Structure formats: C-alpha cells, structure tokens
Amino acid sequence: MAATWAKAPDFADQPARRAEVRAQTVADKQRYLEDGLTPLRCQACRSQVLVRKSSSHQTSVQWTGDPAEHCPVFAELSASGYRPGRPESCPHLERTIAWAVDEGLLEIPE
C-alpha cells in the first residue's frame, strides 16, 4: 500500500469529529467569504461589488460578475492579457470605497 499525505487528518475513524470539522468548515466559509460584505456600486461605471473593510489597510472586494464585463478599467486590463488575482485595481472603485468609508456606509472594525 502506498503512503498518502494529507494536510490535515480526515477523521475517517471518528464520524462525530468528522461532522464537527465539516460543520466548522461551512461556518468558516460563511464568515470569511460572505459575512460583513456590503453591496456597493462604483460611482464611475456603476458596477456592483461586495466590499468588506477588515482594517484601514485591508479591503475585500468580491465581484458579482466578471470584472472585465462590467468595468472599463478591468476590461482594458483583461484585453492586455492580465488575469484575475493580479494586484492591479480600478482607481475609480478604490475612490468609491474610500468615499463609502468616509460616508459611514462601510465600517472599519476597531
């Protein structure tokens, strides 16, 4: 039998523990991928995104569709060969997010 490697144990021999881990995974996904996201429309192109400020320096942006299909800046980046996950951003969206923070629409946790 060949040895296998896993990042974490699968708890196959502990059904109750396995169920606990799965339940916590669902809760973690909810917390990190959905909780605290606020819908926001870019003031320049009206693209809607979901935004969460975790600190004054950290912002999470989740697009509700393909950015290249909704935002002219991302469309230009995509046409130039850039792909999602790159560090480039849209300055218009960044300004909209800063405005939303200033207006109290997005809160930064203390």
Short mmCIF file of N, CA, C and O in Angstrom, two decimals:
data_model
loop_
_atom_site.label_atom_id
_atom_site.label_comp_id
_atom_site.label_asym_id
_atom_site.label_seq_id
_atom_site.Cartn_x
_atom_site.Cartn_y
_atom_site.Cartn_z
N MET A 1 0.85 -1.18 0.00
CA MET A 1 0.00 0.00 0.00
C MET A 1 0.89 1.24 0.00
O MET A 1 1.81 1.36 0.79
N ALA A 2 0.61 2.17 -0.88
CA ALA A 2 1.40 3.39 -0.98
C ALA A 2 1.00 4.37 0.11
O ALA A 2 -0.18 4.47 0.47
N ALA A 3 1.98 5.06 0.62
CA ALA A 3 1.70 6.08 1.63
C ALA A 3 1.03 7.28 0.97
O ALA A 3 1.33 7.63 -0.16
N THR A 4 0.11 7.86 1.69
CA THR A 4 -0.56 9.07 1.19
C THR A 4 -0.27 10.20 2.17
O THR A 4 0.05 9.97 3.33
N TRP A 5 -0.41 11.39 1.69
CA TRP A 5 -0.18 12.56 2.52
C TRP A 5 -1.42 13.42 2.49
O TRP A 5 -2.04 13.61 1.45
N ALA A 6 -1.77 13.95 3.61
CA ALA A 6 -2.89 14.88 3.70
C ALA A 6 -2.46 16.04 4.58
O ALA A 6 -1.70 15.87 5.53
N LYS A 7 -2.92 17.20 4.23
CA LYS A 7 -2.58 18.40 5.01
C LYS A 7 -3.15 18.29 6.42
O LYS A 7 -2.55 18.74 7.38
N ALA A 8 -4.32 17.72 6.52
CA ALA A 8 -4.97 17.57 7.82
C ALA A 8 -5.61 16.18 7.87
O ALA A 8 -5.94 15.61 6.83
N PRO A 9 -5.77 15.65 9.06
CA PRO A 9 -6.40 14.34 9.14
C PRO A 9 -7.84 14.40 8.65
O PRO A 9 -8.50 15.42 8.76
N ASP A 10 -8.32 13.27 8.10
CA ASP A 10 -9.71 13.26 7.61
C ASP A 10 -10.69 12.72 8.64
O ASP A 10 -11.89 12.75 8.44
N PHE A 11 -10.20 12.23 9.77
CA PHE A 11 -11.03 11.71 10.86
C PHE A 11 -12.01 10.64 10.38
O PHE A 11 -13.13 10.53 10.89
N ALA A 12 -11.59 9.83 9.41
CA ALA A 12 -12.46 8.79 8.87
C ALA A 12 -12.90 7.81 9.96
O ALA A 12 -14.00 7.27 9.90
N ASP A 13 -12.06 7.62 10.95
CA ASP A 13 -12.39 6.67 12.02
C ASP A 13 -13.13 7.34 13.19
O ASP A 13 -13.41 6.70 14.20
N GLN A 14 -13.44 8.64 13.05
CA GLN A 14 -14.14 9.38 14.10
C GLN A 14 -15.30 10.17 13.48
O GLN A 14 -15.19 11.38 13.24
N PRO A 15 -16.42 9.51 13.20
CA PRO A 15 -17.53 10.17 12.49
C PRO A 15 -18.03 11.45 13.17
O PRO A 15 -18.34 12.42 12.50
N ALA A 16 -18.08 11.47 14.48
CA ALA A 16 -18.57 12.67 15.17
C ALA A 16 -17.60 13.83 14.96
O ALA A 16 -18.02 14.96 14.68
N ARG A 17 -16.32 13.55 15.08
CA ARG A 17 -15.30 14.61 14.86
C ARG A 17 -15.32 15.08 13.43
O ARG A 17 -15.20 16.27 13.14
N ARG A 18 -15.49 14.14 12.50
CA ARG A 18 -15.55 14.50 11.08
C ARG A 18 -16.73 15.44 10.82
O ARG A 18 -16.60 16.42 10.08
N ALA A 19 -17.88 15.16 11.42
CA ALA A 19 -19.06 16.02 11.26
C ALA A 19 -18.80 17.41 11.85
O ALA A 19 -19.21 18.42 11.27
N GLU A 20 -18.10 17.46 13.00
CA GLU A 20 -17.76 18.76 13.60
C GLU A 20 -16.86 19.58 12.69
O GLU A 20 -17.07 20.79 12.53
N VAL A 21 -15.87 18.93 12.10
CA VAL A 21 -14.94 19.63 11.20
C VAL A 21 -15.69 20.16 9.98
O VAL A 21 -15.50 21.30 9.56
N ARG A 22 -16.56 19.33 9.41
CA ARG A 22 -17.34 19.77 8.24
C ARG A 22 -18.23 20.95 8.60
O ARG A 22 -18.35 21.91 7.83
N ALA A 23 -18.88 20.89 9.76
CA ALA A 23 -19.75 22.00 10.18
C ALA A 23 -18.93 23.28 10.38
O ALA A 23 -19.37 24.37 9.99
N GLN A 24 -17.75 23.15 10.97
CA GLN A 24 -16.91 24.33 11.19
C GLN A 24 -16.42 24.88 9.86
O GLN A 24 -16.30 26.09 9.69
N THR A 25 -16.15 24.02 8.88
CA THR A 25 -15.73 24.47 7.56
C THR A 25 -16.83 25.31 6.91
O THR A 25 -16.55 26.36 6.32
N VAL A 26 -18.06 24.88 7.03
CA VAL A 26 -19.19 25.65 6.50
C VAL A 26 -19.27 27.00 7.18
O VAL A 26 -19.44 28.04 6.53
N ALA A 27 -19.12 27.01 8.50
CA ALA A 27 -19.17 28.28 9.25
C ALA A 27 -18.01 29.19 8.86
O ALA A 27 -18.19 30.40 8.70
N ASP A 28 -16.82 28.62 8.68
CA ASP A 28 -15.66 29.42 8.28
C ASP A 28 -15.86 30.03 6.90
O ASP A 28 -15.54 31.20 6.68
N LYS A 29 -16.38 29.25 5.95
CA LYS A 29 -16.63 29.78 4.61
C LYS A 29 -17.61 30.94 4.68
O LYS A 29 -17.42 31.96 4.02
N GLN A 30 -18.66 30.77 5.46
CA GLN A 30 -19.65 31.85 5.63
C GLN A 30 -18.98 33.10 6.19
O GLN A 30 -19.14 34.20 5.67
N ARG A 31 -18.19 32.91 7.23
CA ARG A 31 -17.54 34.05 7.90
C ARG A 31 -16.56 34.78 6.98
O ARG A 31 -16.57 36.01 6.89
N TYR A 32 -15.71 34.03 6.29
CA TYR A 32 -14.65 34.67 5.51
C TYR A 32 -15.08 35.09 4.11
O TYR A 32 -14.50 36.00 3.54
N LEU A 33 -16.09 34.43 3.55
CA LEU A 33 -16.47 34.73 2.17
C LEU A 33 -17.76 35.52 2.03
O LEU A 33 -18.02 36.07 0.96
N GLU A 34 -18.57 35.59 3.08
CA GLU A 34 -19.87 36.25 2.93
C GLU A 34 -20.19 37.27 4.01
O GLU A 34 -20.75 38.33 3.71
N ASP A 35 -19.88 36.97 5.25
CA ASP A 35 -20.27 37.86 6.36
C ASP A 35 -19.61 39.23 6.23
O ASP A 35 -18.44 39.34 5.89
N GLY A 36 -20.39 40.25 6.52
CA GLY A 36 -19.85 41.60 6.55
C GLY A 36 -19.66 42.25 5.20
O GLY A 36 -19.18 43.37 5.12
N LEU A 37 -20.04 41.58 4.13
CA LEU A 37 -19.92 42.17 2.80
C LEU A 37 -21.08 43.12 2.55
O LEU A 37 -22.23 42.79 2.81
N THR A 38 -20.75 44.31 2.07
CA THR A 38 -21.75 45.33 1.79
C THR A 38 -21.81 45.59 0.29
O THR A 38 -20.77 45.82 -0.33
N PRO A 39 -23.00 45.54 -0.30
CA PRO A 39 -23.10 45.86 -1.73
C PRO A 39 -22.74 47.33 -1.97
O PRO A 39 -23.13 48.21 -1.19
N LEU A 40 -21.98 47.57 -3.02
CA LEU A 40 -21.54 48.93 -3.34
C LEU A 40 -21.42 49.06 -4.85
O LEU A 40 -20.89 48.17 -5.51
N ARG A 41 -21.93 50.17 -5.39
CA ARG A 41 -21.81 50.44 -6.84
C ARG A 41 -20.70 51.45 -7.07
O ARG A 41 -20.65 52.48 -6.41
N CYS A 42 -19.86 51.16 -8.04
CA CYS A 42 -18.81 52.08 -8.42
C CYS A 42 -19.45 53.38 -8.92
O CYS A 42 -20.39 53.35 -9.73
N GLN A 43 -18.95 54.49 -8.46
CA GLN A 43 -19.51 55.77 -8.86
C GLN A 43 -19.19 56.11 -10.32
O GLN A 43 -19.87 56.94 -10.91
N ALA A 44 -18.19 55.45 -10.90
CA ALA A 44 -17.82 55.75 -12.29
C ALA A 44 -18.59 54.88 -13.29
O ALA A 44 -19.20 55.40 -14.22
N CYS A 45 -18.57 53.56 -13.10
CA CYS A 45 -19.17 52.68 -14.12
C CYS A 45 -20.42 51.97 -13.64
O CYS A 45 -21.06 51.26 -14.41
N ARG A 46 -20.76 52.13 -12.35
CA ARG A 46 -21.97 51.55 -11.76
C ARG A 46 -21.89 50.04 -11.57
O ARG A 46 -22.89 49.38 -11.31
N SER A 47 -20.70 49.45 -11.71
CA SER A 47 -20.53 48.02 -11.43
C SER A 47 -20.81 47.79 -9.96
O SER A 47 -20.40 48.57 -9.10
N GLN A 48 -21.51 46.70 -9.66
CA GLN A 48 -21.78 46.38 -8.26
C GLN A 48 -20.78 45.34 -7.78
O GLN A 48 -20.52 44.35 -8.46
N VAL A 49 -20.24 45.58 -6.60
CA VAL A 49 -19.34 44.65 -5.94
C VAL A 49 -19.80 44.50 -4.49
O VAL A 49 -20.66 45.26 -4.02
N LEU A 50 -19.25 43.52 -3.82
CA LEU A 50 -19.47 43.34 -2.39
C LEU A 50 -18.15 43.69 -1.71
O LEU A 50 -17.09 43.22 -2.13
N VAL A 51 -18.21 44.51 -0.67
CA VAL A 51 -16.99 45.03 -0.05
C VAL A 51 -17.05 44.82 1.47
O VAL A 51 -18.10 44.98 2.09
N ARG A 52 -15.88 44.51 2.02
CA ARG A 52 -15.74 44.43 3.48
C ARG A 52 -14.40 45.08 3.84
O ARG A 52 -13.38 44.81 3.21
N LYS A 53 -14.43 45.95 4.81
CA LYS A 53 -13.20 46.53 5.35
C LYS A 53 -12.88 45.78 6.65
O LYS A 53 -13.65 45.82 7.60
N SER A 54 -11.76 45.09 6.67
CA SER A 54 -11.33 44.38 7.88
C SER A 54 -10.43 45.26 8.74
O SER A 54 -10.28 45.02 9.93
N SER A 55 -9.81 46.24 8.10
CA SER A 55 -8.99 47.22 8.81
C SER A 55 -8.83 48.42 7.88
O SER A 55 -9.30 48.39 6.74
N SER A 56 -8.15 49.44 8.35
CA SER A 56 -7.96 50.60 7.48
C SER A 56 -7.08 50.26 6.27
O SER A 56 -7.14 50.95 5.26
N HIS A 57 -6.29 49.20 6.38
CA HIS A 57 -5.39 48.83 5.29
C HIS A 57 -5.87 47.62 4.49
O HIS A 57 -5.29 47.32 3.44
N GLN A 58 -6.88 46.92 4.96
CA GLN A 58 -7.31 45.70 4.29
C GLN A 58 -8.75 45.83 3.81
O GLN A 58 -9.64 46.15 4.58
N THR A 59 -8.93 45.58 2.52
CA THR A 59 -10.25 45.64 1.90
C THR A 59 -10.48 44.37 1.11
O THR A 59 -9.62 43.95 0.34
N SER A 60 -11.63 43.75 1.30
CA SER A 60 -12.02 42.59 0.50
C SER A 60 -13.07 43.05 -0.50
O SER A 60 -14.05 43.69 -0.12
N VAL A 61 -12.85 42.72 -1.77
CA VAL A 61 -13.82 43.05 -2.82
C VAL A 61 -14.20 41.77 -3.52
O VAL A 61 -13.34 41.01 -3.96
N GLN A 62 -15.49 41.50 -3.57
CA GLN A 62 -15.99 40.33 -4.27
C GLN A 62 -16.90 40.82 -5.39
O GLN A 62 -17.89 41.50 -5.13
N TRP A 63 -16.54 40.49 -6.61
CA TRP A 63 -17.35 40.90 -7.75
C TRP A 63 -18.55 39.99 -7.88
O TRP A 63 -18.48 38.79 -7.61
N THR A 64 -19.68 40.55 -8.31
CA THR A 64 -20.89 39.77 -8.51
C THR A 64 -20.94 39.21 -9.93
O THR A 64 -21.87 38.51 -10.29
N GLY A 65 -19.97 39.54 -10.73
CA GLY A 65 -19.83 39.04 -12.10
C GLY A 65 -18.40 39.24 -12.55
O GLY A 65 -17.55 39.69 -11.78
N ASP A 66 -18.11 38.90 -13.78
CA ASP A 66 -16.76 39.05 -14.33
C ASP A 66 -16.41 40.53 -14.39
O ASP A 66 -17.08 41.30 -15.09
N PRO A 67 -15.36 40.96 -13.70
CA PRO A 67 -15.00 42.39 -13.70
C PRO A 67 -14.77 42.93 -15.11
O PRO A 67 -15.12 44.08 -15.39
N ALA A 68 -14.20 42.13 -15.99
CA ALA A 68 -13.91 42.59 -17.35
C ALA A 68 -15.19 42.86 -18.15
O ALA A 68 -15.17 43.60 -19.13
N GLU A 69 -16.31 42.28 -17.72
CA GLU A 69 -17.58 42.50 -18.41
C GLU A 69 -18.33 43.71 -17.87
O GLU A 69 -19.29 44.16 -18.48
N HIS A 70 -17.91 44.22 -16.72
CA HIS A 70 -18.67 45.29 -16.07
C HIS A 70 -17.90 46.59 -15.87
O HIS A 70 -18.50 47.64 -15.72
N CYS A 71 -16.58 46.50 -15.83
CA CYS A 71 -15.75 47.66 -15.50
C CYS A 71 -14.80 47.96 -16.66
O CYS A 71 -14.04 47.08 -17.08
N PRO A 72 -14.85 49.17 -17.21
CA PRO A 72 -13.96 49.50 -18.34
C PRO A 72 -12.47 49.35 -18.00
O PRO A 72 -11.69 48.95 -18.85
N VAL A 73 -12.09 49.65 -16.77
CA VAL A 73 -10.68 49.52 -16.39
C VAL A 73 -10.26 48.05 -16.42
O VAL A 73 -9.22 47.70 -16.98
N PHE A 74 -11.08 47.17 -15.85
CA PHE A 74 -10.75 45.75 -15.87
C PHE A 74 -10.89 45.17 -17.27
O PHE A 74 -10.15 44.24 -17.63
N ALA A 75 -11.79 45.70 -18.07
CA ALA A 75 -11.89 45.24 -19.47
C ALA A 75 -10.60 45.55 -20.21
O ALA A 75 -10.08 44.72 -20.97
N GLU A 76 -10.04 46.74 -19.98
CA GLU A 76 -8.78 47.11 -20.63
C GLU A 76 -7.63 46.24 -20.12
O GLU A 76 -6.80 45.79 -20.90
N LEU A 77 -7.60 45.99 -18.82
CA LEU A 77 -6.56 45.12 -18.26
C LEU A 77 -6.67 43.72 -18.85
O LEU A 77 -5.67 43.10 -19.22
N SER A 78 -7.89 43.21 -18.94
CA SER A 78 -8.11 41.87 -19.49
C SER A 78 -7.68 41.80 -20.95
O SER A 78 -7.04 40.83 -21.38
N ALA A 79 -8.00 42.84 -21.71
CA ALA A 79 -7.61 42.88 -23.11
C ALA A 79 -6.09 42.92 -23.27
O ALA A 79 -5.55 42.48 -24.29
N SER A 80 -5.40 43.42 -22.24
CA SER A 80 -3.95 43.50 -22.27
C SER A 80 -3.29 42.20 -21.79
O SER A 80 -2.08 42.13 -21.71
N GLY A 81 -4.11 41.22 -21.42
CA GLY A 81 -3.57 39.93 -21.02
C GLY A 81 -3.51 39.67 -19.53
O GLY A 81 -3.10 38.60 -19.11
N TYR A 82 -3.92 40.62 -18.72
CA TYR A 82 -3.93 40.40 -17.28
C TYR A 82 -5.09 39.50 -16.91
O TYR A 82 -6.13 39.50 -17.58
N ARG A 83 -4.95 38.76 -15.84
CA ARG A 83 -5.98 37.83 -15.38
C ARG A 83 -6.37 38.16 -13.94
O ARG A 83 -5.62 38.82 -13.23
N PRO A 84 -7.53 37.64 -13.48
CA PRO A 84 -7.96 37.88 -12.08
C PRO A 84 -6.89 37.44 -11.09
O PRO A 84 -6.12 36.53 -11.35
N GLY A 85 -6.87 38.09 -9.96
CA GLY A 85 -5.91 37.78 -8.92
C GLY A 85 -4.66 38.63 -9.00
O GLY A 85 -3.76 38.53 -8.18
N ARG A 86 -4.62 39.47 -9.96
CA ARG A 86 -3.45 40.34 -10.12
C ARG A 86 -3.54 41.50 -9.13
O ARG A 86 -4.62 41.81 -8.63
N PRO A 87 -2.46 42.18 -8.89
CA PRO A 87 -2.52 43.29 -7.93
C PRO A 87 -3.15 44.55 -8.50
O PRO A 87 -3.47 45.46 -7.75
N GLU A 88 -3.35 44.64 -9.81
CA GLU A 88 -3.95 45.85 -10.37
C GLU A 88 -5.37 46.01 -9.86
O GLU A 88 -6.05 45.06 -9.54
N SER A 89 -5.81 47.23 -9.82
CA SER A 89 -7.14 47.53 -9.35
C SER A 89 -7.72 48.64 -10.19
O SER A 89 -7.08 49.16 -11.09
N CYS A 90 -8.93 49.00 -9.87
CA CYS A 90 -9.58 50.11 -10.56
C CYS A 90 -9.54 51.34 -9.64
O CYS A 90 -10.09 51.31 -8.53
N PRO A 91 -8.90 52.40 -10.06
CA PRO A 91 -8.81 53.58 -9.21
C PRO A 91 -10.18 54.19 -8.91
O PRO A 91 -10.38 54.77 -7.84
N HIS A 92 -11.12 54.05 -9.84
CA HIS A 92 -12.47 54.58 -9.61
C HIS A 92 -13.16 53.81 -8.48
O HIS A 92 -13.81 54.40 -7.62
N LEU A 93 -13.00 52.49 -8.49
CA LEU A 93 -13.59 51.67 -7.43
C LEU A 93 -12.91 51.96 -6.10
O LEU A 93 -13.57 52.05 -5.06
N GLU A 94 -11.60 52.13 -6.11
CA GLU A 94 -10.88 52.47 -4.88
C GLU A 94 -11.40 53.79 -4.30
O GLU A 94 -11.59 53.91 -3.08
N ARG A 95 -11.65 54.78 -5.15
CA ARG A 95 -12.19 56.06 -4.67
C ARG A 95 -13.60 55.89 -4.13
O ARG A 95 -13.98 56.51 -3.14
N THR A 96 -14.40 55.05 -4.79
CA THR A 96 -15.76 54.80 -4.32
C THR A 96 -15.74 54.15 -2.95
O THR A 96 -16.52 54.51 -2.06
N ILE A 97 -14.83 53.19 -2.75
CA ILE A 97 -14.73 52.53 -1.45
C ILE A 97 -14.29 53.53 -0.38
O ILE A 97 -14.85 53.57 0.72
N ALA A 98 -13.32 54.38 -0.69
CA ALA A 98 -12.88 55.41 0.26
C ALA A 98 -14.03 56.35 0.60
O ALA A 98 -14.22 56.73 1.76
N TRP A 99 -14.81 56.74 -0.41
CA TRP A 99 -15.97 57.59 -0.19
C TRP A 99 -16.97 56.90 0.73
O TRP A 99 -17.51 57.51 1.66
N ALA A 100 -17.22 55.60 0.48
CA ALA A 100 -18.18 54.84 1.30
C ALA A 100 -17.73 54.76 2.76
O ALA A 100 -18.55 54.84 3.67
N VAL A 101 -16.43 54.64 2.98
CA VAL A 101 -15.91 54.64 4.34
C VAL A 101 -16.12 56.02 4.97
O VAL A 101 -16.62 56.15 6.09
N ASP A 102 -15.77 57.07 4.24
CA ASP A 102 -15.94 58.44 4.74
C ASP A 102 -17.39 58.76 5.07
O ASP A 102 -17.68 59.49 6.02
N GLU A 103 -18.31 58.22 4.27
CA GLU A 103 -19.74 58.49 4.47
C GLU A 103 -20.38 57.57 5.51
O GLU A 103 -21.56 57.71 5.81
N GLY A 104 -19.61 56.60 6.02
CA GLY A 104 -20.14 55.68 7.02
C GLY A 104 -20.92 54.52 6.44
O GLY A 104 -21.59 53.79 7.17
N LEU A 105 -20.86 54.34 5.14
CA LEU A 105 -21.56 53.22 4.50
C LEU A 105 -20.79 51.91 4.70
O LEU A 105 -21.39 50.84 4.70
N LEU A 106 -19.49 52.00 4.84
CA LEU A 106 -18.62 50.87 5.16
C LEU A 106 -17.93 51.17 6.47
O LEU A 106 -17.32 52.22 6.61
N GLU A 107 -18.04 50.25 7.40
CA GLU A 107 -17.39 50.46 8.68
C GLU A 107 -16.08 49.71 8.75
O GLU A 107 -15.94 48.63 8.20
N ILE A 108 -15.12 50.31 9.44
CA ILE A 108 -13.85 49.66 9.70
C ILE A 108 -13.86 49.24 11.16
O ILE A 108 -14.00 50.07 12.05
N PRO A 109 -13.73 47.92 11.41
CA PRO A 109 -13.76 47.46 12.80
C PRO A 109 -12.61 48.06 13.62
O PRO A 109 -11.53 48.29 13.09
N GLU A 110 -12.88 48.31 14.86
CA GLU A 110 -11.85 48.87 15.77
C GLU A 110 -10.90 47.81 16.21
O GLU A 110 -11.11 46.73 16.45
#
